[in-house]
């Protein structure tokens, strides 16, 4: 399975990556985010929300677990599963979101990997400095593999 990389030198670069990906989204898109505390998961989530036309303020759903927003093109389901066990996550029926018509973005997704859909775009964010971040993208299945290949072809991913 191929992996792709994106280097963000500034927060604005994170928004650029989110915008480029969001331009390819279709109903049922699932994006998983992992990385250390402070790596930029919520910043990336906010950029995705803005790119799909969410007008509301998007903040981390750490204590509410799931926040739903209306975008101009799609509903946006923002999840933070950091405080959930796998059993709790399964009991919540998260799969209804995964297979719905919106865009689902899950922070700390590796904690519930067993219940994630097999087709998804996994993104890992690493801190390289105060404002620099390294993104590793791992697509699983169509259309995610096609999206990453297209972004690589256009010089946006390596």
Short mmCIF file of C-alpha atoms in Angstrom, two decimals:
data_model
loop_
_atom_site.label_atom_id
_atom_site.label_comp_id
_atom_site.label_asym_id
_atom_site.label_seq_id
_atom_site.Cartn_x
_atom_site.Cartn_y
_atom_site.Cartn_z
CA UNK A 1 0.00 0.00 0.00
CA UNK A 2 1.46 3.33 -1.07
CA UNK A 3 2.01 6.21 1.32
CA UNK A 4 2.35 9.86 0.41
CA UNK A 5 3.94 12.83 2.15
CA UNK A 6 3.20 16.52 2.47
CA UNK A 7 5.42 19.04 4.23
CA UNK A 8 3.75 22.05 5.85
CA UNK A 9 6.15 24.86 6.65
CA UNK A 10 3.37 27.11 8.01
CA UNK A 11 -0.20 26.71 9.25
CA UNK A 12 -1.35 28.11 5.90
CA UNK A 13 0.18 25.06 4.19
CA UNK A 14 -2.08 22.84 6.31
CA UNK A 15 -5.07 24.73 4.92
CA UNK A 16 -3.79 24.25 1.38
CA UNK A 17 -3.61 20.48 1.86
CA UNK A 18 -7.11 20.44 3.35
CA UNK A 19 -8.48 22.49 0.44
CA UNK A 20 -6.87 20.25 -2.17
CA UNK A 21 -8.25 17.13 -0.55
CA UNK A 22 -11.69 18.67 0.04
CA UNK A 23 -11.99 19.49 -3.66
CA UNK A 24 -12.02 15.71 -4.27
CA UNK A 25 -14.45 14.66 -1.53
CA UNK A 26 -17.56 12.65 -2.29
CA UNK A 27 -20.42 11.64 0.02
CA UNK A 28 -19.21 9.06 2.54
CA UNK A 29 -15.60 10.27 2.67
CA UNK A 30 -13.80 9.06 5.81
CA UNK A 31 -10.58 10.77 6.93
CA UNK A 32 -8.70 9.54 9.98
CA UNK A 33 -6.23 11.72 11.85
CA UNK A 34 -3.53 10.67 14.27
CA UNK A 35 -0.55 12.44 15.77
CA UNK A 36 0.78 13.63 19.09
CA UNK A 37 -1.03 16.21 21.21
CA UNK A 38 -0.58 19.60 19.58
CA UNK A 39 0.44 18.17 16.20
CA UNK A 40 -2.37 19.98 14.40
CA UNK A 41 -5.26 17.52 14.12
CA UNK A 42 -7.88 20.11 15.07
CA UNK A 43 -6.23 22.77 12.89
CA UNK A 44 -6.45 20.39 9.93
CA UNK A 45 -10.07 19.55 10.83
CA UNK A 46 -10.96 23.25 10.91
CA UNK A 47 -9.35 23.74 7.50
CA UNK A 48 -11.33 20.82 6.05
CA UNK A 49 -14.56 22.22 7.49
CA UNK A 50 -13.88 25.64 6.00
CA UNK A 51 -13.01 24.08 2.63
CA UNK A 52 -16.39 22.32 2.45
CA UNK A 53 -18.30 25.45 3.41
CA UNK A 54 -18.93 25.02 7.14
CA UNK A 55 -19.69 28.49 8.51
CA UNK A 56 -19.79 27.55 12.22
CA UNK A 57 -16.79 27.65 14.52
CA UNK A 58 -15.22 24.20 14.55
CA UNK A 59 -13.41 23.16 17.70
CA UNK A 60 -12.26 19.88 19.13
CA UNK A 61 -15.11 17.57 20.12
CA UNK A 62 -12.99 15.99 22.89
CA UNK A 63 -15.73 15.95 25.51
CA UNK A 64 -18.76 15.69 23.20
CA UNK A 65 -17.12 13.02 20.98
CA UNK A 66 -19.10 13.95 17.84
CA UNK A 67 -20.02 17.35 16.46
CA UNK A 68 -22.17 17.70 13.37
CA UNK A 69 -21.98 20.71 11.07
CA UNK A 70 -23.70 21.69 7.84
CA UNK A 71 -21.36 22.50 4.97
CA UNK A 72 -22.39 24.02 1.66
CA UNK A 73 -21.74 20.73 -0.15
CA UNK A 74 -21.79 18.06 2.58
CA UNK A 75 -22.57 17.56 6.24
CA UNK A 76 -19.36 17.44 8.30
CA UNK A 77 -19.02 14.92 11.14
CA UNK A 78 -16.09 15.76 13.38
CA UNK A 79 -15.17 13.09 15.92
CA UNK A 80 -12.60 12.88 18.68
CA UNK A 81 -12.38 9.35 20.09
CA UNK A 82 -9.45 10.00 22.45
CA UNK A 83 -11.54 9.35 25.55
CA UNK A 84 -13.43 6.31 24.23
CA UNK A 85 -12.76 2.63 24.56
CA UNK A 86 -13.24 0.50 21.48
CA UNK A 87 -16.38 -1.00 23.04
CA UNK A 88 -17.85 2.46 23.78
CA UNK A 89 -17.10 3.60 20.24
CA UNK A 90 -18.78 0.52 18.82
CA UNK A 91 -21.84 1.05 21.07
CA UNK A 92 -22.22 4.64 19.80
CA UNK A 93 -22.97 3.40 16.28
CA UNK A 94 -20.24 5.47 14.63
CA UNK A 95 -20.53 3.32 11.51
CA UNK A 96 -23.76 5.13 10.68
CA UNK A 97 -21.62 8.21 10.11
CA UNK A 98 -18.92 6.30 8.22
CA UNK A 99 -21.40 5.08 5.63
CA UNK A 100 -23.57 8.20 5.45
CA UNK A 101 -23.64 11.07 2.98
CA UNK A 102 -21.33 13.39 4.87
CA UNK A 103 -17.63 13.86 5.39
CA UNK A 104 -16.43 12.07 8.53
CA UNK A 105 -13.17 13.14 10.11
CA UNK A 106 -11.96 11.19 13.16
CA UNK A 107 -9.22 12.46 15.47
CA UNK A 108 -7.25 9.75 17.34
CA UNK A 109 -8.71 7.17 14.93
CA UNK A 110 -6.05 4.54 15.60
CA UNK A 111 -7.74 3.93 18.98
CA UNK A 112 -10.80 2.48 17.20
CA UNK A 113 -9.10 0.98 14.15
CA UNK A 114 -11.03 -2.30 14.45
CA UNK A 115 -14.36 -0.59 13.68
CA UNK A 116 -13.17 1.83 10.99
CA UNK A 117 -14.31 1.23 7.42
CA UNK A 118 -11.70 -0.55 5.28
CA UNK A 119 -11.80 2.25 2.69
CA UNK A 120 -10.51 5.52 4.15
CA UNK A 121 -7.71 8.05 4.04
CA UNK A 122 -5.41 7.82 7.05
CA UNK A 123 -3.40 10.94 7.84
CA UNK A 124 -0.64 11.07 10.44
CA UNK A 125 0.68 14.48 11.48
CA UNK A 126 4.15 14.88 13.02
CA UNK A 127 5.56 18.05 14.57
CA UNK A 128 8.82 19.13 12.91
CA UNK A 129 9.21 22.50 14.62
CA UNK A 130 7.12 25.32 16.00
CA UNK A 131 5.07 25.74 12.81
CA UNK A 132 6.30 22.90 10.60
CA UNK A 133 4.40 19.64 10.20
CA UNK A 134 4.91 16.46 8.24
CA UNK A 135 1.79 14.74 6.93
CA UNK A 136 1.82 11.08 5.93
CA UNK A 137 -1.19 10.02 3.90
CA UNK A 138 -2.11 6.36 3.55
CA UNK A 139 -5.06 5.72 1.24
CA UNK A 140 -7.03 2.49 1.49
CA UNK A 141 -9.23 1.74 -1.50
CA UNK A 142 -10.90 3.86 -4.13
CA UNK A 143 -11.34 6.78 -4.35
CA UNK A 144 -8.60 7.58 -1.81
CA UNK A 145 -5.81 5.95 -3.81
CA UNK A 146 -6.85 7.88 -6.91
CA UNK A 147 -6.96 11.17 -4.97
CA UNK A 148 -3.46 10.76 -3.58
CA UNK A 149 -2.08 9.68 -6.96
CA UNK A 150 -3.67 12.76 -8.55
CA UNK A 151 -2.25 15.10 -5.90
CA UNK A 152 1.16 13.49 -6.34
CA UNK A 153 0.93 13.86 -10.12
CA UNK A 154 0.21 17.57 -9.63
CA UNK A 155 3.27 17.93 -7.39
CA UNK A 156 1.34 18.48 -4.16
CA UNK A 157 2.30 15.17 -2.52
CA UNK A 158 5.54 13.23 -2.67
#
